[in-house]
Tab-separated table of C-alpha atoms in Angstrom:
chain	number	residue	atom	x	y	z
A	293	UNK	CA	-21.468	113.280	95.482
A	294	UNK	CA	-19.804	110.930	97.490
A	295	UNK	CA	-18.827	107.403	96.043
A	296	UNK	CA	-20.943	105.008	97.975
A	297	UNK	CA	-23.324	107.301	99.367
A	298	UNK	CA	-25.557	108.601	96.810
A	299	UNK	CA	-28.718	108.776	94.767
A	300	UNK	CA	-29.326	108.617	91.211
A	301	UNK	CA	-32.413	109.237	88.981
A	302	UNK	CA	-33.564	106.149	87.041
A	303	UNK	CA	-33.660	107.175	83.353
A	304	UNK	CA	-35.409	104.359	81.830
A	305	UNK	CA	-37.391	101.304	82.643
A	306	UNK	CA	-39.354	98.403	81.356
A	307	UNK	CA	-42.965	98.990	80.056
A	308	UNK	CA	-46.120	98.270	81.865
A	309	UNK	CA	-47.105	96.032	78.831
A	310	UNK	CA	-43.668	94.043	78.812
A	311	UNK	CA	-44.137	93.644	82.442
A	312	UNK	CA	-47.572	91.921	81.939
A	313	UNK	CA	-46.062	90.047	78.880
A	314	UNK	CA	-43.371	88.458	80.970
A	315	UNK	CA	-45.466	87.860	84.081
A	316	UNK	CA	-47.347	84.966	81.864
A	317	UNK	CA	-44.216	83.012	81.295
A	318	UNK	CA	-42.738	80.743	83.774
A	319	UNK	CA	-39.298	81.953	84.680
A	320	UNK	CA	-37.630	78.477	83.898
A	321	UNK	CA	-38.843	79.329	80.266
A	322	UNK	CA	-37.450	82.870	80.251
A	323	UNK	CA	-34.079	81.551	81.849
A	324	UNK	CA	-33.795	78.718	78.879
A	325	UNK	CA	-34.164	81.595	76.440
A	326	UNK	CA	-31.285	83.453	77.786
A	327	UNK	CA	-29.061	80.396	77.219
A	328	UNK	CA	-29.220	79.247	81.087
A	329	UNK	CA	-26.439	81.877	81.736
A	330	UNK	CA	-28.220	84.107	84.098
A	331	UNK	CA	-29.217	83.524	88.032
A	332	UNK	CA	-29.320	85.085	91.460
A	333	UNK	CA	-28.199	82.160	93.003
A	334	UNK	CA	-30.164	79.732	94.822
A	335	UNK	CA	-30.245	81.433	98.382
A	336	UNK	CA	-32.756	83.938	97.026
A	337	UNK	CA	-36.280	82.421	97.418
A	338	UNK	CA	-39.785	83.397	97.778
A	339	UNK	CA	-40.925	84.163	101.444
A	340	UNK	CA	-44.621	85.254	100.504
A	341	UNK	CA	-47.478	82.953	100.194
A	342	UNK	CA	-47.474	82.785	96.526
A	343	UNK	CA	-47.473	84.335	93.287
A	344	UNK	CA	-45.218	86.312	90.256
A	345	UNK	CA	-42.857	88.852	90.934
A	346	UNK	CA	-42.678	91.191	87.831
A	347	UNK	CA	-41.799	94.493	87.431
A	348	UNK	CA	-38.878	97.239	86.688
A	349	UNK	CA	-36.023	97.356	89.339
A	350	UNK	CA	-34.964	100.113	91.177
A	351	UNK	CA	-31.461	99.156	92.594
A	352	UNK	CA	-29.976	99.371	96.101
A	353	UNK	CA	-26.815	98.861	97.249
A	354	UNK	CA	-26.681	99.110	100.999
A	355	UNK	CA	-23.983	98.382	103.588
A	356	UNK	CA	-24.715	94.939	105.051
A	357	UNK	CA	-27.205	95.268	108.166
A	358	UNK	CA	-28.394	98.855	107.122
A	359	UNK	CA	-31.445	99.656	105.788
A	360	UNK	CA	-31.561	103.350	105.385
A	361	UNK	CA	-31.069	103.606	101.473
A	362	UNK	CA	-34.065	100.939	101.306
A	363	UNK	CA	-36.144	103.325	102.948
A	364	UNK	CA	-35.477	105.963	100.629
A	365	UNK	CA	-35.767	103.667	97.663
A	366	UNK	CA	-39.277	102.532	98.861
A	367	UNK	CA	-40.234	106.086	98.971
A	368	UNK	CA	-39.102	106.571	95.210
A	369	UNK	CA	-40.244	103.671	93.832
A	370	UNK	CA	-43.094	103.984	91.494
A	371	UNK	CA	-46.252	101.508	91.203
A	372	UNK	CA	-45.319	98.122	90.280
A	373	UNK	CA	-41.827	98.617	90.837
A	374	UNK	CA	-39.499	95.978	92.356
A	375	UNK	CA	-36.934	97.101	95.023
A	376	UNK	CA	-33.568	95.208	94.614
A	377	UNK	CA	-31.252	95.352	97.434
A	378	UNK	CA	-27.755	93.980	97.275
A	379	UNK	CA	-26.973	93.773	101.010
A	380	UNK	CA	-24.073	91.592	100.764
A	381	UNK	CA	-25.609	88.575	101.247
A	382	UNK	CA	-24.926	89.027	104.893
A	383	UNK	CA	-27.841	87.372	107.268
A	384	UNK	CA	-26.577	89.038	110.734
A	385	UNK	CA	-29.349	91.367	110.616
A	386	UNK	CA	-32.713	91.857	108.820
A	387	UNK	CA	-32.970	94.632	106.172
A	388	UNK	CA	-36.778	94.867	105.929
A	389	UNK	CA	-39.481	93.566	108.013
A	390	UNK	CA	-43.495	93.819	108.301
A	391	UNK	CA	-43.647	97.453	108.779
A	392	UNK	CA	-41.676	98.041	105.294
A	393	UNK	CA	-43.670	95.448	103.524
A	394	UNK	CA	-46.821	97.140	104.700
A	395	UNK	CA	-45.328	100.604	103.274
A	396	UNK	CA	-44.415	99.112	100.141
A	397	UNK	CA	-48.121	97.700	99.238
A	398	UNK	CA	-49.323	101.166	100.549
A	399	UNK	CA	-47.429	102.438	97.676
A	400	UNK	CA	-48.486	99.667	95.243
A	401	UNK	CA	-45.161	98.387	94.810
A	402	UNK	CA	-44.522	95.163	92.827
A	403	UNK	CA	-42.239	93.276	95.266
A	404	UNK	CA	-38.957	93.410	97.111
A	405	UNK	CA	-35.883	91.328	96.369
A	406	UNK	CA	-33.341	91.308	99.452
A	407	UNK	CA	-29.771	89.720	99.006
A	408	UNK	CA	-29.667	89.735	102.847
A	409	UNK	CA	-32.067	88.887	105.729
A	410	UNK	CA	-35.705	90.087	106.261
A	411	UNK	CA	-37.700	89.252	109.683
A	412	UNK	CA	-41.429	89.141	110.655
A	413	UNK	CA	-41.687	86.100	108.409
A	414	UNK	CA	-44.884	85.102	109.614
A	415	UNK	CA	-46.430	88.071	108.382
A	416	UNK	CA	-44.633	88.125	105.125
A	417	UNK	CA	-45.309	84.217	104.632
A	418	UNK	CA	-49.050	85.044	105.319
A	419	UNK	CA	-49.225	87.933	102.442
A	420	UNK	CA	-49.345	87.635	98.795
A	421	UNK	CA	-46.786	90.530	98.323
A	422	UNK	CA	-43.748	89.286	96.777
A	423	UNK	CA	-40.738	89.103	98.899
A	424	UNK	CA	-37.498	87.087	97.900
A	425	UNK	CA	-34.694	87.132	100.335
A	426	UNK	CA	-31.663	84.941	101.288
A	427	UNK	CA	-32.279	84.362	104.831
A	428	UNK	CA	-34.434	85.296	108.019
A	429	UNK	CA	-33.240	86.714	111.578
A	430	UNK	CA	-34.908	88.469	114.415
A	431	UNK	CA	-32.009	91.136	114.611
A	432	UNK	CA	-33.292	94.421	113.396
A	433	UNK	CA	-31.204	96.834	111.002
A	434	UNK	CA	-29.031	99.902	111.569
A	435	UNK	CA	-30.066	103.364	109.607
A	436	UNK	CA	-26.873	105.046	109.218
A	437	UNK	CA	-25.829	104.431	105.792
A	438	UNK	CA	-23.936	104.404	103.560
A	439	UNK	CA	-25.324	103.241	100.457
A	440	UNK	CA	-26.493	104.007	96.711
A	441	UNK	CA	-29.773	104.020	94.872
A	442	UNK	CA	-30.239	103.373	91.047
A	443	UNK	CA	-26.770	101.990	90.369
A	444	UNK	CA	-25.473	98.924	88.876
A	445	UNK	CA	-25.491	95.864	91.342
A	446	UNK	CA	-24.697	92.233	91.181
A	447	UNK	CA	-26.063	89.247	92.921
A	448	UNK	CA	-24.149	86.061	92.650
A	449	UNK	CA	-22.857	87.194	89.091
A	450	UNK	CA	-26.365	88.421	87.873
A	451	UNK	CA	-26.162	91.996	87.096
A	452	UNK	CA	-29.040	94.305	87.425
A	453	UNK	CA	-29.324	97.908	86.421
A	454	UNK	CA	-31.962	100.463	87.258
A	455	UNK	CA	-35.174	100.022	84.848
A	456	UNK	CA	-34.200	96.385	84.098
A	457	UNK	CA	-37.045	93.689	84.236
A	458	UNK	CA	-37.151	91.414	87.381
A	459	UNK	CA	-39.048	88.344	87.185
A	460	UNK	CA	-39.443	85.657	90.018
A	461	UNK	CA	-41.439	82.649	90.791
A	462	UNK	CA	-41.114	79.521	92.837
A	463	UNK	CA	-38.138	78.554	90.902
A	464	UNK	CA	-36.179	81.743	91.507
A	465	UNK	CA	-35.252	85.150	90.164
A	466	UNK	CA	-34.210	86.343	87.165
A	467	UNK	CA	-33.089	89.948	85.799
A	468	UNK	CA	-33.926	90.437	81.939
A	469	UNK	CA	-31.500	93.531	80.509
A	470	UNK	CA	-33.603	96.144	79.334
A	471	UNK	CA	-31.937	96.244	75.829
A	472	UNK	CA	-32.690	92.340	75.516
A	473	UNK	CA	-36.608	92.602	76.199
A	474	UNK	CA	-37.770	91.996	72.843
A	475	UNK	CA	-35.348	89.242	71.931
A	476	UNK	CA	-35.895	87.405	74.967
A	477	UNK	CA	-39.385	87.736	75.073
A	478	UNK	CA	-39.977	86.380	71.645
A	479	UNK	CA	-37.771	83.187	72.445
A	480	UNK	CA	-39.417	82.531	75.964
A	481	UNK	CA	-43.061	83.024	74.382
A	482	UNK	CA	-42.369	80.684	71.478
A	483	UNK	CA	-40.941	78.204	74.104
A	484	UNK	CA	-43.785	78.285	76.308
A	485	UNK	CA	-46.166	77.756	73.594
A	486	UNK	CA	-44.152	74.775	72.306
A	487	UNK	CA	-44.118	73.118	75.880
A	488	UNK	CA	-48.201	74.005	75.931
A	489	UNK	CA	-48.482	72.035	72.805
A	490	UNK	CA	-46.113	69.301	74.302
A	491	UNK	CA	-48.171	68.935	77.347
A	492	UNK	CA	-51.368	68.686	75.385
A	493	UNK	CA	-49.785	65.835	73.208
A	494	UNK	CA	-48.648	64.161	76.580
A	495	UNK	CA	-52.286	64.090	77.896
A	496	UNK	CA	-53.387	62.887	74.570
A	497	UNK	CA	-51.022	59.923	74.910
A	498	UNK	CA	-49.027	60.960	71.419
A	499	UNK	CA	-45.859	62.677	72.773
A	500	UNK	CA	-42.800	61.771	70.342
A	501	UNK	CA	-40.045	60.151	72.382
A	502	UNK	CA	-38.007	59.180	69.304
A	503	UNK	CA	-35.368	62.057	69.983
A	504	UNK	CA	-34.193	59.906	73.395
A	505	UNK	CA	-33.005	57.180	71.108
A	506	UNK	CA	-31.683	59.592	68.253
A	507	UNK	CA	-29.441	61.539	70.762
A	508	UNK	CA	-27.949	58.306	72.479
A	509	UNK	CA	-27.248	56.944	68.948
A	510	UNK	CA	-25.554	60.280	67.980
A	511	UNK	CA	-23.345	60.128	71.131
A	512	UNK	CA	-22.439	56.456	70.278
A	513	UNK	CA	-24.298	54.776	73.396
A	514	UNK	CA	-24.911	50.827	72.911
A	515	UNK	CA	-28.723	50.548	73.189
A	516	UNK	CA	-30.068	47.506	74.382
A	517	UNK	CA	-32.115	45.438	71.915
A	518	UNK	CA	-31.124	47.844	69.338
A	519	UNK	CA	-29.624	45.125	66.988
A	520	UNK	CA	-25.852	45.588	68.331
A	521	UNK	CA	-24.085	42.437	69.695
A	522	UNK	CA	-21.893	42.510	72.569
A	523	UNK	CA	-19.276	40.647	70.598
């Protein structure tokens, strides 16, 4: 096989139940449960009308401006999969457009992530099929290769391996490594449940705010009206 121009099989992937479980939790809470150390950068934004992205990653590393391997990945992907493309973040040429999105929808995929540009924004924005990208341009792609499918990729420091969980909402994108799924889910669900309780307390007017002054005192902040004079 030629390094930089090859296709691998995906040997493991997140389960359908795990996808469903994580889809019910905001990305921000999942991120907090990963010590806020993982992110795909602020440029990758949802371009569709709205709705959660969640599914197992099939990864693509493509030459900037070229989508040959993306076409192949769309044909290889299984229903519910997220095709995640590292096109180098280049915005000179669109990697996908309306036709490729329609093909992905017909194959019942879960979404597309492009570290690069897309086109046909009006059609993408009018639909609910999840598409995240770094930018938009009318200039179309080339189809010459090279590229790789089902290899580890990295987007702004976030490493994505084939079969890892991808989740995305209006706050951005996150990859949960396959080997960390159970631990992260337990922490994220606990945080989500705690926030639901806090929201109920806020609505009822009984939210405990004593932690704010306690934190300030711990940091030796002088609190007005707290019994400490100005000398």
